[in-house]
Amino acid sequence: MRRRIIRVAIFIVLVGIFYLYEDNKRSFSTPLEAIYHQTDNKEGFTVKKVFASSEVNNRADYFYITNSNNIVAVQLSKGWFGWRSGSLSTGSGLNINDEISEPTNGYTGSGDLLFGLTTEQVDRFEVNNIQAKLIPLDLYIEGEETKGKKLWYVHIKTDNRESIEIRAYDKLNKEL
C-alpha cells in the first residue's frame, strides 16, 4: 500500500513538472512577444501593426492588422511564467480597406469578446445595453484606408449570438 502511494505521488510530481515546463515554454515576458510568437510562420497572419486596447489585472486584449489588412483580436493572460496567447479571433470581413456603409457594419468575436468597425459619425456604441469601447484607427495606422474608421469592442456574455442588439449614437445622442 505504501509503495502504491509513493508511485502515485511520483507520477503526480512528474506530471506537474511536465506541465510547468510546457507552461514556461509558451509564456513570454511581454504581450507583444506572445503575439509575434503566435503568428510566426502562419500564412495570412503576418503582423503589420499591433495596437493595444486594454490590459486589466492578468488579462489583455490586443488587436493587430495583418498584411492583408484584416483586423485580428487576440486575448492574452498572464500566468506564473509570463504572458501567453489565449483565443485568437480573425476579423474575417473586417478589412480596413473596405467601405463602411452603416454604423453597425457587421462584427465578429471569440468567447466573450465582440468587435467590429464603424464610421466616424459614431460617438457611442452599445451592445445589449453595454457600452463598447471605441478606438479611432487613424490614431494608430496611417493612410487613407483608416481615415474616419473606428474599431469597437466589448466583452459580453451571451449564449445566443442572434440575441445581440447593437445600437450606435452620434455626438448629439441620436441613434444612427
GROMACS .gro file of N, CA and C in nm:
model
  528
    1MET      N    1   0.082  -0.119   0.000
    1MET     CA    2   0.000   0.000   0.000
    1MET      C    3   0.087   0.126   0.000
    2ARG      N    4   0.189   0.126   0.081
    2ARG     CA    5   0.277   0.241   0.091
    2ARG      C    6   0.350   0.265  -0.041
    3ARG      N    7   0.393   0.157  -0.110
    3ARG     CA    8   0.460   0.170  -0.239
    3ARG      C    9   0.366   0.230  -0.344
    4ARG      N   10   0.243   0.192  -0.339
    4ARG     CA   11   0.144   0.244  -0.434
    4ARG      C   12   0.127   0.395  -0.414
    5ILE      N   13   0.121   0.439  -0.291
    5ILE     CA   14   0.109   0.582  -0.261
    5ILE      C   15   0.232   0.657  -0.311
    6ILE      N   16   0.350   0.601  -0.290
    6ILE     CA   17   0.474   0.664  -0.337
    6ILE      C   18   0.475   0.673  -0.489
    7ARG      N   19   0.433   0.565  -0.558
    7ARG     CA   20   0.427   0.567  -0.705
    7ARG      C   21   0.331   0.672  -0.757
    8VAL      N   22   0.216   0.681  -0.695
    8VAL     CA   23   0.117   0.781  -0.736
    8VAL      C   24   0.173   0.922  -0.712
    9ALA      N   25   0.237   0.943  -0.598
    9ALA     CA   26   0.295   1.074  -0.567
    9ALA      C   27   0.405   1.110  -0.667
   10ILE      N   28   0.490   1.016  -0.702
   10ILE     CA   29   0.595   1.040  -0.802
   10ILE      C   30   0.534   1.071  -0.937
   11PHE      N   31   0.430   0.999  -0.975
   11PHE     CA   32   0.361   1.025  -1.102
   11PHE      C   33   0.303   1.166  -1.104
   12ILE      N   34   0.239   1.206  -0.995
   12ILE     CA   35   0.180   1.340  -0.988
   12ILE      C   36   0.288   1.447  -0.996
   13VAL      N   37   0.399   1.427  -0.930
   13VAL     CA   38   0.510   1.523  -0.935
   13VAL      C   39   0.565   1.533  -1.077
   14LEU      N   40   0.582   1.421  -1.145
   14LEU     CA   41   0.633   1.423  -1.283
   14LEU      C   42   0.538   1.494  -1.378
   15VAL      N   43   0.410   1.467  -1.364
   15VAL     CA   44   0.311   1.536  -1.448
   15VAL      C   45   0.314   1.686  -1.419
   16GLY      N   46   0.325   1.725  -1.293
   16GLY     CA   47   0.334   1.866  -1.256
   16GLY      C   48   0.456   1.934  -1.315
   17ILE      N   49   0.572   1.866  -1.308
   17ILE     CA   50   0.694   1.921  -1.366
   17ILE      C   51   0.679   1.938  -1.517
   18PHE      N   52   0.621   1.839  -1.584
   18PHE     CA   53   0.600   1.848  -1.728
   18PHE      C   54   0.507   1.964  -1.762
   19TYR      N   55   0.398   1.979  -1.686
   19TYR     CA   56   0.304   2.088  -1.710
   19TYR      C   57   0.372   2.223  -1.692
   20LEU      N   58   0.448   2.239  -1.585
   20LEU     CA   59   0.517   2.366  -1.559
   20LEU      C   60   0.619   2.396  -1.668
   21TYR      N   61   0.687   2.294  -1.717
   21TYR     CA   62   0.785   2.312  -1.824
   21TYR      C   63   0.715   2.360  -1.951
   22GLU      N   64   0.605   2.296  -1.987
   22GLU     CA   65   0.529   2.336  -2.107
   22GLU      C   66   0.471   2.476  -2.091
   23ASP      N   67   0.421   2.508  -1.972
   23ASP     CA   68   0.367   2.641  -1.947
   23ASP      C   69   0.477   2.747  -1.960
   24ASN      N   70   0.594   2.717  -1.913
   24ASN     CA   71   0.707   2.809  -1.925
   24ASN      C   72   0.747   2.828  -2.071
   25LYS      N   73   0.743   2.722  -2.151
   25LYS     CA   74   0.782   2.729  -2.291
   25LYS      C   75   0.689   2.819  -2.373
   26ARG      N   76   0.562   2.823  -2.339
   26ARG     CA   77   0.467   2.902  -2.418
   26ARG      C   78   0.434   3.037  -2.354
   27SER      N   79   0.513   3.078  -2.257
   27SER     CA   80   0.494   3.207  -2.191
   27SER      C   81   0.606   3.303  -2.231
   28PHE      N   82   0.570   3.433  -2.235
   28PHE     CA   83   0.663   3.536  -2.280
   28PHE      C   84   0.658   3.654  -2.184
   29SER      N   85   0.765   3.732  -2.180
   29SER     CA   86   0.774   3.840  -2.083
   29SER      C   87   0.680   3.957  -2.115
   30THR      N   88   0.644   3.976  -2.241
   30THR     CA   89   0.551   4.084  -2.277
   30THR      C   90   0.438   4.030  -2.364
   31PRO      N   91   0.324   4.097  -2.365
   31PRO     CA   92   0.215   4.054  -2.454
   31PRO      C   93   0.256   4.057  -2.602
   32LEU      N   94   0.337   4.156  -2.642
   32LEU     CA   95   0.379   4.165  -2.782
   32LEU      C   96   0.462   4.045  -2.825
   33GLU      N   97   0.551   3.998  -2.737
   33GLU     CA   98   0.629   3.878  -2.769
   33GLU      C   99   0.537   3.758  -2.790
   34ALA      N  100   0.435   3.745  -2.707
   34ALA     CA  101   0.341   3.635  -2.720
   34ALA      C  102   0.265   3.644  -2.852
   35ILE      N  103   0.225   3.764  -2.891
   35ILE     CA  104   0.152   3.782  -3.018
   35ILE      C  105   0.240   3.746  -3.136
   36TYR      N  106   0.361   3.799  -3.139
   36TYR     CA  107   0.451   3.772  -3.252
   36TYR      C  108   0.489   3.625  -3.258
   37HIS      N  109   0.506   3.560  -3.143
   37HIS     CA  110   0.538   3.418  -3.144
   37HIS      C  111   0.421   3.337  -3.199
   38GLN      N  112   0.300   3.375  -3.162
   38GLN     CA  113   0.180   3.303  -3.207
   38GLN      C  114   0.162   3.312  -3.357
   39THR      N  115   0.203   3.424  -3.416
   39THR     CA  116   0.179   3.445  -3.559
   39THR      C  117   0.298   3.406  -3.645
   40ASP      N  118   0.411   3.371  -3.586
   40ASP     CA  119   0.527   3.328  -3.665
   40ASP      C  120   0.492   3.208  -3.752
   41ASN      N  121   0.532   3.214  -3.878
   41ASN     CA  122   0.516   3.104  -3.973
   41ASN      C  123   0.371   3.064  -3.997
   42LYS      N  124   0.277   3.154  -3.978
   42LYS     CA  125   0.137   3.126  -4.009
   42LYS      C  126   0.096   3.207  -4.129
   43GLU      N  127   0.053   3.141  -4.232
   43GLU     CA  128   0.013   3.205  -4.357
   43GLU      C  129  -0.105   3.299  -4.332
   44GLY      N  130  -0.093   3.423  -4.377
   44GLY     CA  131  -0.202   3.520  -4.367
   44GLY      C  132  -0.210   3.590  -4.233
   45PHE      N  133  -0.130   3.549  -4.135
   45PHE     CA  134  -0.136   3.611  -4.004
   45PHE      C  135  -0.012   3.693  -3.973
   46THR      N  136   0.058   3.737  -4.074
   46THR     CA  137   0.175   3.820  -4.052
   46THR      C  138   0.131   3.954  -3.995
   47VAL      N  139   0.190   3.992  -3.886
   47VAL     CA  140   0.151   4.114  -3.815
   47VAL      C  141   0.210   4.235  -3.885
   48LYS      N  142   0.122   4.327  -3.922
   48LYS     CA  143   0.164   4.453  -3.984
   48LYS      C  144   0.173   4.564  -3.879
   49LYS      N  145   0.074   4.572  -3.792
   49LYS     CA  146   0.069   4.676  -3.690
   49LYS      C  147  -0.012   4.625  -3.571
   50VAL      N  148   0.043   4.639  -3.450
   50VAL     CA  149  -0.026   4.598  -3.328
   50VAL      C  150  -0.069   4.723  -3.253
   51PHE      N  151  -0.190   4.719  -3.200
   51PHE     CA  152  -0.231   4.827  -3.111
   51PHE      C  153  -0.311   4.766  -2.996
   52ALA      N  154  -0.282   4.815  -2.878
   52ALA     CA  155  -0.344   4.762  -2.756
   52ALA      C  156  -0.482   4.821  -2.738
   53SER      N  157  -0.562   4.747  -2.668
   53SER     CA  158  -0.692   4.802  -2.634
   53SER      C  159  -0.704   4.812  -2.483
   54SER      N  160  -0.678   4.705  -2.413
   54SER     CA  161  -0.686   4.712  -2.267
   54SER      C  162  -0.600   4.603  -2.205
   55GLU      N  163  -0.551   4.635  -2.087
   55GLU     CA  164  -0.473   4.541  -2.008
   55GLU      C  165  -0.519   4.559  -1.865
   56VAL      N  166  -0.595   4.463  -1.814
   56VAL     CA  167  -0.651   4.472  -1.679
   56VAL      C  168  -0.614   4.345  -1.603
   57ASN      N  169  -0.559   4.367  -1.483
   57ASN     CA  170  -0.515   4.256  -1.399
   57ASN      C  171  -0.421   4.166  -1.479
   58ASN      N  172  -0.457   4.043  -1.496
   58ASN     CA  173  -0.372   3.949  -1.568
   58ASN      C  174  -0.431   3.908  -1.702
   59ARG      N  175  -0.513   3.995  -1.758
   59ARG     CA  176  -0.574   3.968  -1.889
   59ARG      C  177  -0.552   4.090  -1.979
   60ALA      N  178  -0.536   4.063  -2.107
   60ALA     CA  179  -0.515   4.173  -2.202
   60ALA      C  180  -0.583   4.140  -2.335
   61ASP      N  181  -0.634   4.243  -2.397
   61ASP     CA  182  -0.690   4.233  -2.532
   61ASP      C  183  -0.604   4.319  -2.623
   62TYR      N  184  -0.560   4.262  -2.732
   62TYR     CA  185  -0.483   4.336  -2.831
   62TYR      C  186  -0.546   4.314  -2.967
   63PHE      N  187  -0.529   4.411  -3.052
   63PHE     CA  188  -0.572   4.399  -3.191
   63PHE      C  189  -0.452   4.422  -3.279
   64TYR      N  190  -0.453   4.358  -3.395
   64TYR     CA  191  -0.347   4.385  -3.492
   64TYR      C  192  -0.402   4.376  -3.633
   65ILE      N  193  -0.328   4.439  -3.723
   65ILE     CA  194  -0.362   4.438  -3.865
   65ILE      C  195  -0.267   4.340  -3.933
   66THR      N  196  -0.322   4.252  -4.015
   66THR     CA  197  -0.239   4.157  -4.090
   66THR      C  198  -0.190   4.223  -4.218
   67ASN      N  199  -0.101   4.156  -4.288
   67ASN     CA  200  -0.052   4.208  -4.416
   67ASN      C  201  -0.164   4.221  -4.519
   68SER      N  202  -0.271   4.144  -4.503
   68SER     CA  203  -0.385   4.156  -4.594
   68SER      C  204  -0.487   4.257  -4.542
   69ASN      N  205  -0.449   4.337  -4.442
   69ASN     CA  206  -0.530   4.446  -4.385
   69ASN      C  207  -0.657   4.402  -4.314
   70ASN      N  208  -0.659   4.279  -4.263
   70ASN     CA  209  -0.768   4.233  -4.179
   70ASN      C  210  -0.736   4.263  -4.033
   71ILE      N  211  -0.839   4.287  -3.954
   71ILE     CA  212  -0.821   4.311  -3.812
   71ILE      C  213  -0.837   4.178  -3.739
   72VAL      N  214  -0.743   4.152  -3.648
   72VAL     CA  215  -0.745   4.030  -3.568
   72VAL      C  216  -0.739   4.069  -3.421
   73ALA      N  217  -0.820   4.003  -3.339
   73ALA     CA  218  -0.817   4.025  -3.194
   73ALA      C  219  -0.751   3.905  -3.129
   74VAL      N  220  -0.670   3.931  -3.029
   74VAL     CA  221  -0.609   3.823  -2.953
   74VAL      C  222  -0.625   3.854  -2.805
   75GLN      N  223  -0.669   3.755  -2.731
   75GLN     CA  224  -0.683   3.769  -2.587
   75GLN      C  225  -0.566   3.696  -2.522
   76LEU      N  226  -0.502   3.762  -2.426
   76LEU     CA  227  -0.385   3.707  -2.359
   76LEU      C  228  -0.411   3.700  -2.209
   77SER      N  229  -0.339   3.610  -2.145
   77SER     CA  230  -0.346   3.602  -1.999
   77SER      C  231  -0.205   3.588  -1.944
   78LYS      N  232  -0.188   3.635  -1.822
   78LYS     CA  233  -0.056   3.629  -1.759
   78LYS      C  234  -0.058   3.518  -1.655
   79GLY      N  235   0.035   3.426  -1.671
   79GLY     CA  236   0.048   3.315  -1.578
   79GLY      C  237   0.172   3.331  -1.492
   80TRP      N  238   0.214   3.224  -1.431
   80TRP     CA  239   0.332   3.228  -1.344
   80TRP      C  240   0.457   3.269  -1.418
   81PHE      N  241   0.469   3.227  -1.543
   81PHE     CA  242   0.594   3.248  -1.617
   81PHE      C  243   0.587   3.363  -1.716
   82GLY      N  244   0.472   3.426  -1.731
   82GLY     CA  245   0.461   3.538  -1.823
   82GLY      C  246   0.332   3.534  -1.903
   83TRP      N  247   0.332   3.609  -2.013
   83TRP     CA  248   0.213   3.623  -2.098
   83TRP      C  249   0.204   3.511  -2.198
   84ARG      N  250   0.081   3.467  -2.221
   84ARG     CA  251   0.057   3.365  -2.325
   84ARG      C  252  -0.074   3.395  -2.395
   85SER      N  253  -0.079   3.354  -2.521
   85SER     CA  254  -0.196   3.379  -2.603
   85SER      C  255  -0.310   3.289  -2.561
   86GLY      N  256  -0.427   3.346  -2.562
   86GLY     CA  257  -0.548   3.269  -2.538
   86GLY      C  258  -0.618   3.249  -2.672
   87SER      N  259  -0.735   3.308  -2.685
   87SER     CA  260  -0.809   3.291  -2.809
   87SER      C  261  -0.763   3.394  -2.913
   88LEU      N  262  -0.773   3.352  -3.036
   88LEU     CA  263  -0.737   3.436  -3.150
   88LEU      C  264  -0.862   3.446  -3.236
   89SER      N  265  -0.906   3.565  -3.267
   89SER     CA  266  -1.027   3.582  -3.343
   89SER      C  267  -0.997   3.665  -3.468
   90THR      N  268  -1.013   3.604  -3.582
   90THR     CA  269  -0.987   3.676  -3.705
   90THR      C  270  -1.110   3.758  -3.741
   91GLY      N  271  -1.085   3.874  -3.789
   91GLY     CA  272  -1.194   3.960  -3.829
   91GLY      C  273  -1.227   3.939  -3.974
   92SER      N  274  -1.264   3.817  -4.010
   92SER     CA  275  -1.299   3.792  -4.148
   92SER      C  276  -1.415   3.883  -4.185
   93GLY      N  277  -1.398   3.956  -4.290
   93GLY     CA  278  -1.496   4.056  -4.327
   93GLY      C  279  -1.467   4.192  -4.266
   94LEU      N  280  -1.367   4.200  -4.180
   94LEU     CA  281  -1.330   4.327  -4.119
   94LEU      C  282  -1.196   4.371  -4.175
   95ASN      N  283  -1.200   4.415  -4.297
   95ASN     CA  284  -1.079   4.462  -4.365
   95ASN      C  285  -1.081   4.614  -4.363
   96ILE      N  286  -0.969   4.675  -4.325
   96ILE     CA  287  -0.966   4.820  -4.310
   96ILE      C  288  -0.978   4.893  -4.444
   97ASN      N  289  -0.961   4.823  -4.555
   97ASN     CA  290  -0.976   4.885  -4.687
   97ASN      C  291  -1.121   4.891  -4.733
   98ASP      N  292  -1.208   4.809  -4.675
   98ASP     CA  293  -1.348   4.805  -4.717
   98ASP      C  294  -1.423   4.930  -4.673
   99GLU      N  295  -1.515   4.971  -4.755
   99GLU     CA  296  -1.602   5.083  -4.721
   99GLU      C  297  -1.700   5.039  -4.614
  100ILE      N  298  -1.729   5.130  -4.522
  100ILE     CA  299  -1.828   5.102  -4.418
  100ILE      C  300  -1.951   5.183  -4.452
  101SER      N  301  -2.059   5.115  -4.485
  101SER     CA  302  -2.179   5.183  -4.530
  101SER      C  303  -2.275   5.217  -4.416
  102GLU      N  304  -2.270   5.142  -4.308
  102GLU     CA  305  -2.360   5.165  -4.195
  102GLU      C  306  -2.281   5.166  -4.066
  103PRO      N  307  -2.333   5.229  -3.962
  103PRO     CA  308  -2.262   5.229  -3.834
  103PRO      C  309  -2.244   5.089  -3.774
  104THR      N  310  -2.336   5.000  -3.800
  104THR     CA  311  -2.328   4.864  -3.749
  104THR      C  312  -2.301   4.769  -3.865
  105ASN      N  313  -2.185   4.781  -3.922
  105ASN     CA  314  -2.149   4.713  -4.046
  105ASN      C  315  -2.097   4.571  -4.025
  106GLY      N  316  -2.148   4.499  -3.928
  106GLY     CA  317  -2.104   4.363  -3.902
  106GLY      C  318  -2.003   4.356  -3.789
  107TYR      N  319  -1.985   4.237  -3.738
  107TYR     CA  320  -1.895   4.217  -3.626
  107TYR      C  321  -1.850   4.071  -3.625
  108THR      N  322  -1.753   4.044  -3.542
  108THR     CA  323  -1.705   3.908  -3.522
  108THR      C  324  -1.662   3.897  -3.377
  109GLY      N  325  -1.628   3.778  -3.334
  109GLY     CA  326  -1.587   3.764  -3.196
  109GLY      C  327  -1.542   3.624  -3.162
  110SER      N  328  -1.492   3.614  -3.041
  110SER     CA  329  -1.446   3.486  -2.988
  110SER      C  330  -1.466   3.490  -2.838
  111GLY      N  331  -1.528   3.388  -2.785
  111GLY     CA  332  -1.555   3.389  -2.641
  111GLY      C  333  -1.648   3.502  -2.607
  112ASP      N  334  -1.609   3.583  -2.510
  112ASP     CA  335  -1.696   3.694  -2.469
  112ASP      C  336  -1.656   3.826  -2.534
  113LEU      N  337  -1.563   3.824  -2.629
  113LEU     CA  338  -1.518   3.946  -2.697
  113LEU      C  339  -1.586   3.959  -2.833
  114LEU      N  340  -1.655   4.071  -2.853
  114LEU     CA  341  -1.713   4.104  -2.983
  114LEU      C  342  -1.646   4.231  -3.032
  115PHE      N  343  -1.621   4.240  -3.164
  115PHE     CA  344  -1.562   4.362  -3.218
  115PHE      C  345  -1.602   4.380  -3.362
  116GLY      N  346  -1.593   4.506  -3.406
  116GLY     CA  347  -1.628   4.538  -3.543
  116GLY      C  348  -1.578   4.677  -3.579
  117LEU      N  349  -1.611   4.719  -3.700
  117LEU     CA  350  -1.572   4.852  -3.748
  117LEU      C  351  -1.696   4.939  -3.758
  118THR      N  352  -1.676   5.069  -3.740
  118THR     CA  353  -1.785   5.163  -3.752
  118THR      C  354  -1.731   5.293  -3.813
  119THR      N  355  -1.821   5.386  -3.839
  119THR     CA  356  -1.786   5.511  -3.905
  119THR      C  357  -1.750   5.620  -3.804
  120GLU      N  358  -1.696   5.730  -3.857
  120GLU     CA  359  -1.654   5.840  -3.770
  120GLU      C  360  -1.772   5.913  -3.707
  121GLN      N  361  -1.892   5.901  -3.762
  121GLN     CA  362  -2.010   5.967  -3.704
  121GLN      C  363  -2.047   5.908  -3.569
  122VAL      N  364  -2.005   5.785  -3.542
  122VAL     CA  365  -2.043   5.717  -3.417
  122VAL      C  366  -1.960   5.772  -3.302
  123ASP      N  367  -2.030   5.819  -3.200
  123ASP     CA  368  -1.965   5.871  -3.080
  123ASP      C  369  -1.980   5.773  -2.963
  124ARG      N  370  -2.086   5.692  -2.968
  124ARG     CA  371  -2.112   5.594  -2.862
  124ARG      C  372  -2.171   5.470  -2.927
  125PHE      N  373  -2.131   5.355  -2.878
  125PHE     CA  374  -2.172   5.227  -2.936
  125PHE      C  375  -2.215   5.135  -2.823
  126GLU      N  376  -2.331   5.071  -2.836
  126GLU     CA  377  -2.380   4.982  -2.731
  126GLU      C  378  -2.413   4.845  -2.789
  127VAL      N  379  -2.379   4.743  -2.713
  127VAL     CA  380  -2.415   4.605  -2.748
  127VAL      C  381  -2.491   4.549  -2.629
  128ASN      N  382  -2.618   4.515  -2.650
  128ASN     CA  383  -2.706   4.467  -2.543
  128ASN      C  384  -2.699   4.560  -2.421
  129ASN      N  385  -2.707   4.689  -2.447
  129ASN     CA  386  -2.707   4.795  -2.345
  129ASN      C  387  -2.575   4.806  -2.267
  130ILE      N  388  -2.469   4.747  -2.317
  130ILE     CA  389  -2.335   4.762  -2.258
  130ILE      C  390  -2.254   4.850  -2.352
  131GLN      N  391  -2.196   4.956  -2.297
  131GLN     CA  392  -2.122   5.049  -2.381
  131GLN      C  393  -1.990   4.986  -2.428
  132ALA      N  394  -1.970   4.989  -2.559
  132ALA     CA  395  -1.846   4.936  -2.618
  132ALA      C  396  -1.739   5.045  -2.617
  133LYS      N  397  -1.615   5.002  -2.623
  133LYS     CA  398  -1.504   5.096  -2.634
  133LYS      C  399  -1.478   5.122  -2.781
  134LEU      N  400  -1.445   5.247  -2.813
  134LEU     CA  401  -1.417   5.287  -2.950
  134LEU      C  402  -1.270   5.327  -2.963
  135ILE      N  403  -1.206   5.278  -3.068
  135ILE     CA  404  -1.067   5.312  -3.096
  135ILE      C  405  -1.059   5.371  -3.236
  136PRO      N  406  -1.025   5.498  -3.250
  136PRO     CA  407  -1.006   5.557  -3.384
  136PRO      C  408  -0.882   5.494  -3.449
  137LEU      N  409  -0.901   5.428  -3.561
  137LEU     CA  410  -0.790   5.358  -3.626
  137LEU      C  411  -0.683   5.453  -3.678
  138ASP      N  412  -0.722   5.574  -3.719
  138ASP     CA  413  -0.622   5.665  -3.775
  138ASP      C  414  -0.523   5.716  -3.669
  139LEU      N  415  -0.549   5.692  -3.541
  139LEU     CA  416  -0.451   5.725  -3.437
  139LEU      C  417  -0.334   5.626  -3.440
  140TYR      N  418  -0.359   5.506  -3.489
  140TYR     CA  419  -0.258   5.400  -3.487
  140TYR      C  420  -0.203   5.365  -3.624
  141ILE      N  421  -0.285   5.383  -3.727
  141ILE     CA  422  -0.248   5.338  -3.861
  141ILE      C  423  -0.263   5.454  -3.957
  142GLU      N  424  -0.153   5.489  -4.023
  142GLU     CA  425  -0.157   5.598  -4.119
  142GLU      C  426  -0.210   5.547  -4.253
  143GLY      N  427  -0.280   5.635  -4.322
  143GLY     CA  428  -0.328   5.601  -4.455
  143GLY      C  429  -0.473   5.637  -4.475
  144GLU      N  430  -0.511   5.648  -4.599
  144GLU     CA  431  -0.648   5.684  -4.635
  144GLU      C  432  -0.748   5.576  -4.595
  145GLU      N  433  -0.705   5.450  -4.595
  145GLU     CA  434  -0.799   5.340  -4.569
  145GLU      C  435  -0.855   5.343  -4.427
  146THR      N  436  -0.787   5.409  -4.333
  146THR     CA  437  -0.836   5.413  -4.195
  146THR      C  438  -0.898   5.545  -4.156
  147LYS      N  439  -0.893   5.642  -4.243
  147LYS     CA  440  -0.944   5.776  -4.210
  147LYS      C  441  -1.094   5.768  -4.178
  148GLY      N  442  -1.127   5.812  -4.057
  148GLY     CA  443  -1.267   5.816  -4.015
  148GLY      C  444  -1.323   5.683  -3.968
  149LYS      N  445  -1.245   5.578  -3.965
  149LYS     CA  446  -1.295   5.449  -3.921
  149LYS      C  447  -1.256   5.424  -3.776
  150LYS      N  448  -1.347   5.358  -3.706
  150LYS     CA  449  -1.323   5.324  -3.566
  150LYS      C  450  -1.346   5.176  -3.545
  151LEU      N  451  -1.267   5.121  -3.455
  151LEU     CA  452  -1.286   4.984  -3.410
  151LEU      C  453  -1.364   4.990  -3.280
  152TRP      N  454  -1.468   4.909  -3.267
  152TRP     CA  455  -1.540   4.900  -3.141
  152TRP      C  456  -1.522   4.759  -3.087
  153TYR      N  457  -1.519   4.748  -2.955
  153TYR     CA  458  -1.513   4.616  -2.893
  153TYR      C  459  -1.581   4.619  -2.757
  154VAL      N  460  -1.629   4.504  -2.717
  154VAL     CA  461  -1.698   4.490  -2.590
  154VAL      C  462  -1.687   4.345  -2.544
  155HIS      N  463  -1.679   4.327  -2.413
  155HIS     CA  464  -1.686   4.195  -2.353
  155HIS      C  465  -1.830   4.174  -2.310
  156ILE      N  466  -1.891   4.069  -2.361
  156ILE     CA  467  -2.030   4.043  -2.330
  156ILE      C  468  -2.052   3.892  -2.322
  157LYS      N  469  -2.122   3.851  -2.222
  157LYS     CA  470  -2.150   3.708  -2.206
  157LYS      C  471  -2.288   3.681  -2.265
  158THR      N  472  -2.292   3.597  -2.366
  158THR     CA  473  -2.419   3.558  -2.427
  158THR      C  474  -2.403   3.420  -2.487
  159ASP      N  475  -2.507   3.341  -2.475
  159ASP     CA  476  -2.506   3.207  -2.532
  159ASP      C  477  -2.561   3.206  -2.673
  160ASN      N  478  -2.635   3.310  -2.708
  160ASN     CA  479  -2.703   3.314  -2.836
  160ASN      C  480  -2.661   3.439  -2.913
  161ARG      N  481  -2.584   3.420  -3.021
  161ARG     CA  482  -2.535   3.535  -3.100
  161ARG      C  483  -2.649   3.606  -3.173
  162GLU      N  484  -2.762   3.538  -3.192
  162GLU     CA  485  -2.875   3.605  -3.259
  162GLU      C  486  -2.945   3.705  -3.168
  163SER      N  487  -2.924   3.694  -3.037
  163SER     CA  488  -2.993   3.784  -2.945
  163SER      C  489  -2.912   3.911  -2.917
  164ILE      N  490  -2.814   3.940  -3.001
  164ILE     CA  491  -2.731   4.058  -2.981
  164ILE      C  492  -2.798   4.179  -3.044
  165GLU      N  493  -2.813   4.283  -2.963
  165GLU     CA  494  -2.874   4.408  -3.009
  165GLU      C  495  -2.767   4.516  -3.010
  166ILE      N  496  -2.743   4.575  -3.127
  166ILE     CA  497  -2.638   4.675  -3.144
  166ILE      C  498  -2.702   4.809  -3.174
  167ARG      N  499  -2.654   4.913  -3.105
  167ARG     CA  500  -2.702   5.049  -3.128
  167ARG      C  501  -2.583   5.143  -3.136
  168ALA      N  502  -2.591   5.237  -3.229
  168ALA     CA  503  -2.486   5.338  -3.245
  168ALA      C  504  -2.550   5.476  -3.230
  169TYR      N  505  -2.475   5.567  -3.165
  169TYR     CA  506  -2.526   5.702  -3.140
  169TYR      C  507  -2.423   5.804  -3.185
  170ASP      N  508  -2.472   5.920  -3.231
  170ASP     CA  509  -2.381   6.027  -3.269
  170ASP      C  510  -2.353   6.118  -3.149
  171LYS      N  511  -2.284   6.230  -3.173
  171LYS     CA  512  -2.246   6.321  -3.063
  171LYS      C  513  -2.365   6.387  -2.997
  172LEU      N  514  -2.476   6.397  -3.068
  172LEU     CA  515  -2.598   6.457  -3.013
  172LEU      C  516  -2.687   6.352  -2.944
  173ASN      N  517  -2.634   6.230  -2.927
  173ASN     CA  518  -2.703   6.117  -2.866
  173ASN      C  519  -2.823   6.070  -2.947
  174LYS      N  520  -2.817   6.094  -3.077
  174LYS     CA  521  -2.921   6.048  -3.168
  174LYS      C  522  -2.880   5.913  -3.223
  175GLU      N  523  -2.973   5.817  -3.219
  175GLU     CA  524  -2.943   5.683  -3.268
  175GLU      C  525  -2.927   5.685  -3.419
  176LEU      N  526  -2.820   5.624  -3.466
  176LEU     CA  527  -2.791   5.619  -3.610
  176LEU      C  528  -2.849   5.492  -3.672
   0.00000   0.00000   0.00000
